[in-house]
Coordinates of C-alpha atoms and ligand atoms in Angstrom, one line a residue:
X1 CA 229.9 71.7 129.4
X2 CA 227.7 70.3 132.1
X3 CA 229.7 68.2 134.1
X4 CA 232.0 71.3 134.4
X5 CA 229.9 72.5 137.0
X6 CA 230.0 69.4 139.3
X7 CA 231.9 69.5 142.8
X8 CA 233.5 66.3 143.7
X9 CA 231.0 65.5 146.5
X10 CA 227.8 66.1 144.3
X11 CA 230.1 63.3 142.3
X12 CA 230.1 61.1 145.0
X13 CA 226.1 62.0 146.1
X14 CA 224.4 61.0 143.0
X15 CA 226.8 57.9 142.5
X16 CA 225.3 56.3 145.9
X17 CA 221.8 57.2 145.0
X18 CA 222.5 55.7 141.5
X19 CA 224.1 52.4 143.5
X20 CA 220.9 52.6 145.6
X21 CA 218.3 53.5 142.7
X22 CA 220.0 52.1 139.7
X23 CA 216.8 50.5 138.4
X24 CA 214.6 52.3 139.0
X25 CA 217.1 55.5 138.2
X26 CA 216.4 54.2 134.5
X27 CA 213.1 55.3 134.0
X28 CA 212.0 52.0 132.4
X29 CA 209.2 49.3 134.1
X30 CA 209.9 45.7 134.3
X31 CA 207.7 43.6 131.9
X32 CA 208.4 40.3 131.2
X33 CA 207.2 36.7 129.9
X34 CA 206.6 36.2 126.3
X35 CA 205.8 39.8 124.3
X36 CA 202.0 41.0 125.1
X37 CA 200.5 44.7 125.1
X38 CA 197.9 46.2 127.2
X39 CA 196.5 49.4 128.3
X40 CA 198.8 51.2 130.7
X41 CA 198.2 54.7 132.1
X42 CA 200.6 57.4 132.1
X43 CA 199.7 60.2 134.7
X44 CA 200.8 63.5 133.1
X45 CA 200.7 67.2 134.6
X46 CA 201.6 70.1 132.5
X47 CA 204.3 72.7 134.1
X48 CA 202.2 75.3 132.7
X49 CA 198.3 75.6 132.7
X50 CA 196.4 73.9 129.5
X51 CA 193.4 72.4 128.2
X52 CA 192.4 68.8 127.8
X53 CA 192.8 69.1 123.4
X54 CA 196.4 70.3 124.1
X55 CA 196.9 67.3 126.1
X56 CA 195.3 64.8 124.0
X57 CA 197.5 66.1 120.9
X58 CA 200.3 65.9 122.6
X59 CA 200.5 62.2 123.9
X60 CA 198.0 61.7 120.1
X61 CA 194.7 59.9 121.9
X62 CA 192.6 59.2 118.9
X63 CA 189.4 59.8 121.1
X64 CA 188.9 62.7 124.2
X65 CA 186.6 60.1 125.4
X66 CA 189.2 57.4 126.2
X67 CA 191.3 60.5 128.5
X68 CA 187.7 61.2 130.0
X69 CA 186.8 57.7 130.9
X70 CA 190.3 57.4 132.8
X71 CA 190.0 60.2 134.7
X72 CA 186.2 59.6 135.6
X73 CA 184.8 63.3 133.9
X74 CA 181.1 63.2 131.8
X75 CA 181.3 62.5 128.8
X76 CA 179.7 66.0 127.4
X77 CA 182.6 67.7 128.8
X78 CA 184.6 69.9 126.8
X79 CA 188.0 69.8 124.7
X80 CA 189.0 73.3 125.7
X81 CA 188.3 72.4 129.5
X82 CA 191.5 74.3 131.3
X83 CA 194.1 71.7 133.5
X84 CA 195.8 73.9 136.3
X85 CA 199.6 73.4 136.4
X86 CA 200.3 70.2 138.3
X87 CA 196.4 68.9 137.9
X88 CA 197.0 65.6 137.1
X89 CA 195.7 63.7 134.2
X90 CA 195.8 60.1 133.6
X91 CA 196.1 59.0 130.1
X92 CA 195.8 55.4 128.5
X93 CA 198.3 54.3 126.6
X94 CA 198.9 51.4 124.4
X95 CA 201.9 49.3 126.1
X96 CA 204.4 47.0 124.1
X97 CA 206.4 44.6 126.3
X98 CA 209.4 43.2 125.0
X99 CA 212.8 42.2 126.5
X100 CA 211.9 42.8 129.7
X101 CA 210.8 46.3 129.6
X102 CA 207.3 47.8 128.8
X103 CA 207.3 51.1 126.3
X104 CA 204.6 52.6 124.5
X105 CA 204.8 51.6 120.9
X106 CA 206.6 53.9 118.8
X107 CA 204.1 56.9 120.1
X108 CA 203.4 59.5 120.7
X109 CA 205.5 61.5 117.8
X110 CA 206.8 65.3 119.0
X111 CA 208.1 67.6 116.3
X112 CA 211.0 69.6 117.7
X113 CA 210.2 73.2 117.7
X114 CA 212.8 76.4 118.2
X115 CA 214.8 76.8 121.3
X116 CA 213.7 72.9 122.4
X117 CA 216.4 70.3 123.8
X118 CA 215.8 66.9 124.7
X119 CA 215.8 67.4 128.5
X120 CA 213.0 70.2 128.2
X121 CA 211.2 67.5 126.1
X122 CA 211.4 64.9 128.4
X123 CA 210.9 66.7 131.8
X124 CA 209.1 69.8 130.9
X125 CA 206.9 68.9 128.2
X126 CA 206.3 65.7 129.1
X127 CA 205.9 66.1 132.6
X128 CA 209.4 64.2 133.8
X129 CA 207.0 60.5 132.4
X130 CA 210.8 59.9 129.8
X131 CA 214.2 60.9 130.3
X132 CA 215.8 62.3 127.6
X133 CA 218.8 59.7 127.2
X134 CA 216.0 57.2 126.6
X135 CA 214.5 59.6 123.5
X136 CA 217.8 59.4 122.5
X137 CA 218.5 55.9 122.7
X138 CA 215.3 54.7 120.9
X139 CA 215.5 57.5 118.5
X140 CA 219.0 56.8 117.5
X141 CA 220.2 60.5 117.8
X142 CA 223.6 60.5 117.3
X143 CA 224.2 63.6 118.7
X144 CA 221.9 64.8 121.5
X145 CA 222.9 68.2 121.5
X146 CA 222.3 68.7 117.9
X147 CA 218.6 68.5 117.7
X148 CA 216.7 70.5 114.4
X149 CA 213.6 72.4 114.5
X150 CA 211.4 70.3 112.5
X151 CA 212.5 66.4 113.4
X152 CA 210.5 64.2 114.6
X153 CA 210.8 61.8 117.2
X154 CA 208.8 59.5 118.7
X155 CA 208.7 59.5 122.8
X156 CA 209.5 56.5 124.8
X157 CA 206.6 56.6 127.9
X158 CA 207.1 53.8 130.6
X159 CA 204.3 51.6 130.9
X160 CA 203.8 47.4 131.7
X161 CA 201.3 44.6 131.4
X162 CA 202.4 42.2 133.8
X163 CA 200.4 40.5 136.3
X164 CA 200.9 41.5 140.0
X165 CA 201.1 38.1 142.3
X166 CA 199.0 36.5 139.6
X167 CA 196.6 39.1 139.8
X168 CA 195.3 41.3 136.8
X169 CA 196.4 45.2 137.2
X170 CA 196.6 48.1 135.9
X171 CA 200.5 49.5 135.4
X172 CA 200.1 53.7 136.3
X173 CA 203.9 55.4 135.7
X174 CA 203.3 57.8 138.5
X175 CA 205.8 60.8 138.9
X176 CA 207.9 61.5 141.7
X177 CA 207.2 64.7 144.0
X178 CA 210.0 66.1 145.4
X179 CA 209.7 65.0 149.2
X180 CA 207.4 62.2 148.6
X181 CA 207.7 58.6 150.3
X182 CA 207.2 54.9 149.0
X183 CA 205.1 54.8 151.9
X184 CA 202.6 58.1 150.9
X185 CA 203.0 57.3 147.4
X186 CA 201.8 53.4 148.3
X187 CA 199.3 54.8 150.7
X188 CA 197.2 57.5 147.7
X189 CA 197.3 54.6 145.5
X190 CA 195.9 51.6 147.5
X191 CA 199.2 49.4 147.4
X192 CA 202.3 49.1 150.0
X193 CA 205.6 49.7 150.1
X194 CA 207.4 46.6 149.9
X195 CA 205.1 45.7 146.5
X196 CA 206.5 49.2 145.1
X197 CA 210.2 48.5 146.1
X198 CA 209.6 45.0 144.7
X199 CA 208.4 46.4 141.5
X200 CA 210.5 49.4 140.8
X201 CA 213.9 47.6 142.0
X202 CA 214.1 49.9 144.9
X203 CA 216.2 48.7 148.5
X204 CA 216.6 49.9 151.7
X205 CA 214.7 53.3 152.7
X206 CA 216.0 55.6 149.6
X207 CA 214.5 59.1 149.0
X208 CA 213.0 58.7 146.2
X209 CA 214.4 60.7 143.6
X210 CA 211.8 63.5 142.4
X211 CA 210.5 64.0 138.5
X212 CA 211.0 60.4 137.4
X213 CA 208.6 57.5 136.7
X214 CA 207.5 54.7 139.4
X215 CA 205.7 51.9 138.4
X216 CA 202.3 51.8 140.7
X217 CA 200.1 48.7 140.5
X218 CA 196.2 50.0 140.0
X219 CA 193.9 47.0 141.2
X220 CA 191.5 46.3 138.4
X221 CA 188.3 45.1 138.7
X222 CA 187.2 41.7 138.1
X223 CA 185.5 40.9 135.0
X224 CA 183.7 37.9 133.3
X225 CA 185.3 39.0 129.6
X226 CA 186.0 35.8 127.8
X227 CA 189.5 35.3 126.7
X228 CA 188.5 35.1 123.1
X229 CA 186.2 38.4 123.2
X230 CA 187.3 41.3 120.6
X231 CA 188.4 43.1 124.0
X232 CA 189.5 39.9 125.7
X233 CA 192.7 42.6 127.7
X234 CA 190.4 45.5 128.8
X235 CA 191.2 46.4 132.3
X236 CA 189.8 48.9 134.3
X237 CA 190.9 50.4 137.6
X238 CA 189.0 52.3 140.5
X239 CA 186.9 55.8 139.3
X240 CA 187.0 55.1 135.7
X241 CA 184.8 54.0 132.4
X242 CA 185.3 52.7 129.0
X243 CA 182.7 52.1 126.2
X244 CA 183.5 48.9 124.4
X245 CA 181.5 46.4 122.1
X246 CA 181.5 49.2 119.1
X247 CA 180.4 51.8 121.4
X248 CA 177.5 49.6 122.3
X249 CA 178.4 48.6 125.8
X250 CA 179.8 51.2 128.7
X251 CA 181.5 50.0 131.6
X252 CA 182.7 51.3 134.9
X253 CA 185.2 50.1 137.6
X254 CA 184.0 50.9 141.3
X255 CA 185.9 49.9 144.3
X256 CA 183.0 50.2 146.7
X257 CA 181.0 47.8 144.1
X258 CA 183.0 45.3 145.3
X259 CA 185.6 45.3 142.8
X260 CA 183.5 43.9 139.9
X261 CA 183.4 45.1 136.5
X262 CA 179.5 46.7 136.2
X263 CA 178.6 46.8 132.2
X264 CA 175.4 48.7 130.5
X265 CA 174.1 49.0 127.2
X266 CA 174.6 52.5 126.3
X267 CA 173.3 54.7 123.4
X268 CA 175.2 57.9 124.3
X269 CA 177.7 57.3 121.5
X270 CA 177.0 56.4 117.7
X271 CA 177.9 52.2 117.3
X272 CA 180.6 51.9 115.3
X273 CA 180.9 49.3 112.8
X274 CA 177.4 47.9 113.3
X275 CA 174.7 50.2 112.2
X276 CA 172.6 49.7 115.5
X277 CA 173.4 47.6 118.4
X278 CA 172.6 44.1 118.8
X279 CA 170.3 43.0 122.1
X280 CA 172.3 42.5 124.8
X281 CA 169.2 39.9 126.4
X282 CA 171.4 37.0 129.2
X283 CA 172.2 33.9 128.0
X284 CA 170.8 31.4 129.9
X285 CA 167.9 34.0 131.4
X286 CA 166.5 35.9 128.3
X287 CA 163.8 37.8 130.6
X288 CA 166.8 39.9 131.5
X289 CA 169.1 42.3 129.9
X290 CA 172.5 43.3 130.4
X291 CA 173.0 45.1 133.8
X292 CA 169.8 43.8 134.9
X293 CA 170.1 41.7 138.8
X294 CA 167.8 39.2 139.7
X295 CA 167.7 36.5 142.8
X296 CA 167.0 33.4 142.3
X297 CA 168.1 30.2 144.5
X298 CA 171.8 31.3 143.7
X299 CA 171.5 34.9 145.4
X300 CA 171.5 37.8 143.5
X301 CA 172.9 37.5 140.2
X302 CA 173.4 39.8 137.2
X303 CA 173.7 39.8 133.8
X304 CA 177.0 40.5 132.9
X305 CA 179.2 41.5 130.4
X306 CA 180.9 38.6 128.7
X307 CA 182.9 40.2 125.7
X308 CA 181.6 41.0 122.3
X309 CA 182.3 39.2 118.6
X310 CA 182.1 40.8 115.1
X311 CA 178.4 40.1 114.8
X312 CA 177.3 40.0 118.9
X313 CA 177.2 40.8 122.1
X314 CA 177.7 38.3 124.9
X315 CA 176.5 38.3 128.5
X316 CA 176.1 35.7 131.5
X317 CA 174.7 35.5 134.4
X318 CA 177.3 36.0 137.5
X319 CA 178.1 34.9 139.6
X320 CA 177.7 31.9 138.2
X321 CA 174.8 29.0 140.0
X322 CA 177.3 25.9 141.1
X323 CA 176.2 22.9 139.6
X324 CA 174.8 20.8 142.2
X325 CA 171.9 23.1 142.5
X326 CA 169.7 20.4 140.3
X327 CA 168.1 19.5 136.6
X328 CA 168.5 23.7 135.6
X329 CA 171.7 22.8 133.3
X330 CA 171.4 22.7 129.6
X331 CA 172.7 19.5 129.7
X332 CA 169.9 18.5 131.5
X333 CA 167.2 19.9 129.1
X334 CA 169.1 18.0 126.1
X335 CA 169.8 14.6 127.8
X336 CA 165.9 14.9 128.6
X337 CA 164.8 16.0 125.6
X338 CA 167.3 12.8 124.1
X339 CA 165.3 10.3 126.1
X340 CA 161.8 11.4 125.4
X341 CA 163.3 11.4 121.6
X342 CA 164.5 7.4 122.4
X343 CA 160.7 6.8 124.0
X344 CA 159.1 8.0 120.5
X345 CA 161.9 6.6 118.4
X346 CA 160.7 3.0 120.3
X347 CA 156.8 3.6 119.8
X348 CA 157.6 4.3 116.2
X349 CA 159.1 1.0 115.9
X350 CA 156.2 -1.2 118.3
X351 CA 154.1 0.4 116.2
X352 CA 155.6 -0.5 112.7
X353 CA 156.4 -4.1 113.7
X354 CA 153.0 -4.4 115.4
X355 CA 151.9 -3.3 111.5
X356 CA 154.1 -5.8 109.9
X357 CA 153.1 -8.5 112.5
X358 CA 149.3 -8.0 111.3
Ligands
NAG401 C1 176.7 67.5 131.1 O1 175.6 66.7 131.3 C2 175.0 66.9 132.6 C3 173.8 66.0 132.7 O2 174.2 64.7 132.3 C4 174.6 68.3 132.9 O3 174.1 68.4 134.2 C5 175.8 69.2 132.7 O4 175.4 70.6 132.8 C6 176.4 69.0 131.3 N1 177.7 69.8 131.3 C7 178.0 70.5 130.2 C8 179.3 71.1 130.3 O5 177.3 70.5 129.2
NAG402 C1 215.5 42.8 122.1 O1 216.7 42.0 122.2 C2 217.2 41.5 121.0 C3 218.4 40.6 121.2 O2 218.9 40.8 122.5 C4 217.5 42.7 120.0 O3 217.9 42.2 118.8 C5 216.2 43.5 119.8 O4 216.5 44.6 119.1 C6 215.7 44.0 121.2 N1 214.4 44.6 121.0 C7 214.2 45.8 121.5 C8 212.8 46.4 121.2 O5 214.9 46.4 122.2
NAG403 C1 205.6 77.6 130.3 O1 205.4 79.0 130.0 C2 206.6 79.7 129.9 C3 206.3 81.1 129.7 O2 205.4 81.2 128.5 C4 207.6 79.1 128.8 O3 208.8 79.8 128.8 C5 207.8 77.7 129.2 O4 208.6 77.1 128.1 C6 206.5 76.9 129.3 N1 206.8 75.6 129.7 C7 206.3 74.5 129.1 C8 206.7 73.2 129.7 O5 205.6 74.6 128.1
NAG404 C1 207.7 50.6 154.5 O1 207.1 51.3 155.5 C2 207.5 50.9 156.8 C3 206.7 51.7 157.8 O2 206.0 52.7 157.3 C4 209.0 51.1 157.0 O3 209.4 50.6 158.2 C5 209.7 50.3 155.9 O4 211.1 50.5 156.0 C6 209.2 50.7 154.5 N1 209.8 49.8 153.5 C7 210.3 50.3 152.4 C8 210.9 49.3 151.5 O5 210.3 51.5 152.1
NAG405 C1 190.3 30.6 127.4 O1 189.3 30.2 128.4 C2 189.0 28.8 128.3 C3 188.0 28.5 129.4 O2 187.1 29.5 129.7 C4 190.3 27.9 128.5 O3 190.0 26.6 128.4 C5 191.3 28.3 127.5 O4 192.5 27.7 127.8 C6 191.6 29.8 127.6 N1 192.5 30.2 126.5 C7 193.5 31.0 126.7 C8 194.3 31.3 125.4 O5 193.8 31.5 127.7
NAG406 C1 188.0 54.6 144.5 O1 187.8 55.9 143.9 C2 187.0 56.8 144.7 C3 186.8 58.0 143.9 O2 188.0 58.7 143.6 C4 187.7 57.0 146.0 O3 186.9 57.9 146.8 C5 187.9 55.7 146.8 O4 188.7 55.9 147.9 C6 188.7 54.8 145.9 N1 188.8 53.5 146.5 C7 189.9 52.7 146.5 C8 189.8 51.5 147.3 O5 190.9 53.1 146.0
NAG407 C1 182.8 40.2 146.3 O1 183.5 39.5 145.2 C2 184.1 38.3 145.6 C3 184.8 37.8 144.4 O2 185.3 38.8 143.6 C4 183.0 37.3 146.0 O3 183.6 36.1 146.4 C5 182.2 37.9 147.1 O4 181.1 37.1 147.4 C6 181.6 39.3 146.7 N1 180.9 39.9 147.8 C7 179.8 40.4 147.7 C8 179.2 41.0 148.9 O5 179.2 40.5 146.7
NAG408 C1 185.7 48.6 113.5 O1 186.0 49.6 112.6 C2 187.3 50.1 112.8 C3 187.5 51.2 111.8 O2 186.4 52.1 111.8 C4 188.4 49.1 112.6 O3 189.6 49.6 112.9 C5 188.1 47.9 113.6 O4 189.0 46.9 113.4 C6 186.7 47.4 113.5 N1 186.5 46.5 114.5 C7 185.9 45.3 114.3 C8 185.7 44.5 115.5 O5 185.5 44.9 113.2
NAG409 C1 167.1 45.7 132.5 O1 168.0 46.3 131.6 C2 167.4 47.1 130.6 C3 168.5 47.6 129.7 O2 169.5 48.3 130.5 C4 166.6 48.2 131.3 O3 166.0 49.0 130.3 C5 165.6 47.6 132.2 O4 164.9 48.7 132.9 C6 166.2 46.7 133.2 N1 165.2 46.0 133.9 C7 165.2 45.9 135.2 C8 164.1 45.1 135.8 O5 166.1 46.3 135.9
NAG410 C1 185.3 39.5 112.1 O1 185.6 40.6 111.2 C2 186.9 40.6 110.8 C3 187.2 41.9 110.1 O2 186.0 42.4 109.5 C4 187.2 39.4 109.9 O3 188.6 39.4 109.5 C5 186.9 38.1 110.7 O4 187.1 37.0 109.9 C6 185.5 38.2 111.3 N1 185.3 37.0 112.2 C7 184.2 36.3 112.2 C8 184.2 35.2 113.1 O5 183.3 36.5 111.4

């Protein structure tokens, strides 16, 4: 069998890079604290050329548009669009974190065809994003070797939803290059290389081991989505879009916008659920609209995008005025609109006991 074919010092090789490596020699990303999902991204190249359907079948994205916003391409381009061989394409992917590790959820399924074996799955087909012990371990193949044209498995893709230093980020499982460096690999992706040792479990100076996963933190921008929006988790990271509120609402991450979320209504896509879209007018400033800037005695401020609910779509103005800035508040209208209320309430009485005293 395979080991047959080791020498004693290859033995010994891979044992010290496995002592040196071990975690991240696993293939699986840390994510921890109680269970959570997110978006992750995966980034996938194809050993041979292929088109953008072919992809999206194989890792089963419900939408083209959700590949298209990660990777920054219009919207009107096409399925059969042709991806060179080692073009890279990020994909979103639903993450599950439990026990520590981060995997996407029981997806994508792969139906074993003729002359397929587990390694070709996991390092051909799938770019080198799962190993095929771990297709085997969540699959519960009993026999590795023995695999039938015809079964399905499901195929564990690394992914995480932790928090980076507190921080909100975007998990990308990155593949190795044969050759490459924590340090290049932290320099093309705007981190360093302590955060990626940190993260991946990696000491000392190793060579990185080529055609296996590492776990890259993607600054997201910031956003003003409340925590109990219908898309309170969505994350977006440099050169990339999303539509969200039912398709009403599209939004883009730019670093050189200075790392804020920028939101717009959009009609390029059909609304789903809701038959047209709701106003998107501020809260607080109902002259403006979503997306709209204005400068007031703040500084620039702009509507924003505050989240959506089943029947709306909320906005506010950021960033937001502090307080002290005087008798704008709400609270200010109502406690003024209270006493003018307490004024009438005390004429009303004068008057009535002036009646009664005649
Ligand atoms: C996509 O739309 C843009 C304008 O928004 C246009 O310039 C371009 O030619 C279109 N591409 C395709 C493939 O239709
Ligand atoms: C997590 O760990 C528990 C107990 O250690 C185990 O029962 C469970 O199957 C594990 N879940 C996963 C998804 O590995
Ligand atoms: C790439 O194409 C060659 C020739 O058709 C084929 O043998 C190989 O299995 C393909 N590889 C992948 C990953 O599809
Ligand atoms: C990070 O890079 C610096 C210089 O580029 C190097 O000295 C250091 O050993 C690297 N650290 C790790 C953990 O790779
Ligand atoms: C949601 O945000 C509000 C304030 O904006 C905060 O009081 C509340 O604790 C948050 N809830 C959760 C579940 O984080
Ligand atoms: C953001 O993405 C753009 C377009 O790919 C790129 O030119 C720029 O360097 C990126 N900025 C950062 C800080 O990553
Ligand atoms: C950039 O954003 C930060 C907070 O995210 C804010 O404090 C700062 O004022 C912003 N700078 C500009 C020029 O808008
Ligand atoms: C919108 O409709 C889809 C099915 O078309 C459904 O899965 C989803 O939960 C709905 N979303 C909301 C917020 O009602
Ligand atoms: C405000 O936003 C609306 C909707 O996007 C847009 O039609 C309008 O032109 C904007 N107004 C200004 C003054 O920017
Ligand atoms: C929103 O819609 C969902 C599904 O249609 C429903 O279960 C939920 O109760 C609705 N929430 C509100 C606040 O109306």
């Amino acid at each position: 069998m395979e080991t047959s074919r080791f020498t004693l010092p290859f033995l010994l090789l891979s044992f010290s890079f496995f002592l040196s490596l071990s975690a991240q020699m696993t293939g699986n990303f840390k994510c921890g604290g109680t269970p959570s999902t997110c978006i992750s991204l995966v980034g996938y190249s194809s050993k041979n050329a292929t088109t953008l359907r072919n992809i999206q079948t194989l890792f089963a994205v419900k939408n083209l548009r959700t590949i298209l916003g990660a990777n920054n391409l219009p919207l009107n381009t096409s399925r059969d669009q042709r991806v060179n061989p080692d073009q890279v394409i990020r994909i979103p992917i639903r993450c599950s974190c439990s026990n520590g590790t981060g995997i996407s959820n029981r997806v994508p399924e792969y139906t074993v065809k003729k002359g397929d074996d587990l390694y070709f799955i996991a390092s051909q087909l799938f770019g080198g994003l799962t190993r095929d012990q771990r297709i085997a371990e969540v699959n519960k193949i009993p026999d590795p070797a023995l695999i039938q044209p015809g079964q399905k498995f499901w195929i564990p893709l690394p992914c995480s939803c932790d928090k980076l230093n507190g921080q909100d980020v975007v998990h990308y499982a990155h593949v190795v290059k044969q050759g490459s460096s924590l340090g290049e690999i932290a320099a093309l992706f705007g981190t360093d290389n302590t955060t990626l040792a940190q993260l991946n479990g990696i000491s000392g100076d190793p060579q990185l081991l080529a055609d296996l996963p590492l776990n890259v933190p993607l600054r997201a921008c910031s956003s003003s989505v409340r925590n109990d929006s219908l898309d309170a988790s969505m994350l977006l990271s440099n050169n990339s879009y999303l539509f969200t509120a039912n398709n009403c609402v599209k939004c883009s991450c730019d670093a050189s916008k200075n790392w804020t979320l920028s939101c717009q209504p959009s009609s390029e896509l059909k609304p789903s659920n809701w038959t047209t879209c709701p106003p998107s007018r501020c809260e607080g400033a109902e002259s403006l609209f979503l997306g709209n800037t204005t400068s007031g005695s703040c500084g620039p401020r702009t509507c924003a995008y505050a989240g959506y609910s089943n029947s709306s779509i909320l906005t506010t103005l950021s960033p937001t005025c502090p307080d002290s800035a005087g008798p704008a508040g709400s609270g200010n209208y109502a406690s003024t609109f209270r006493s003018s209320f307490n004024i009438v309430m005390v004429l009303i009485q004068c008057a009535l006991l002036c009646l009664y005293l005649l």
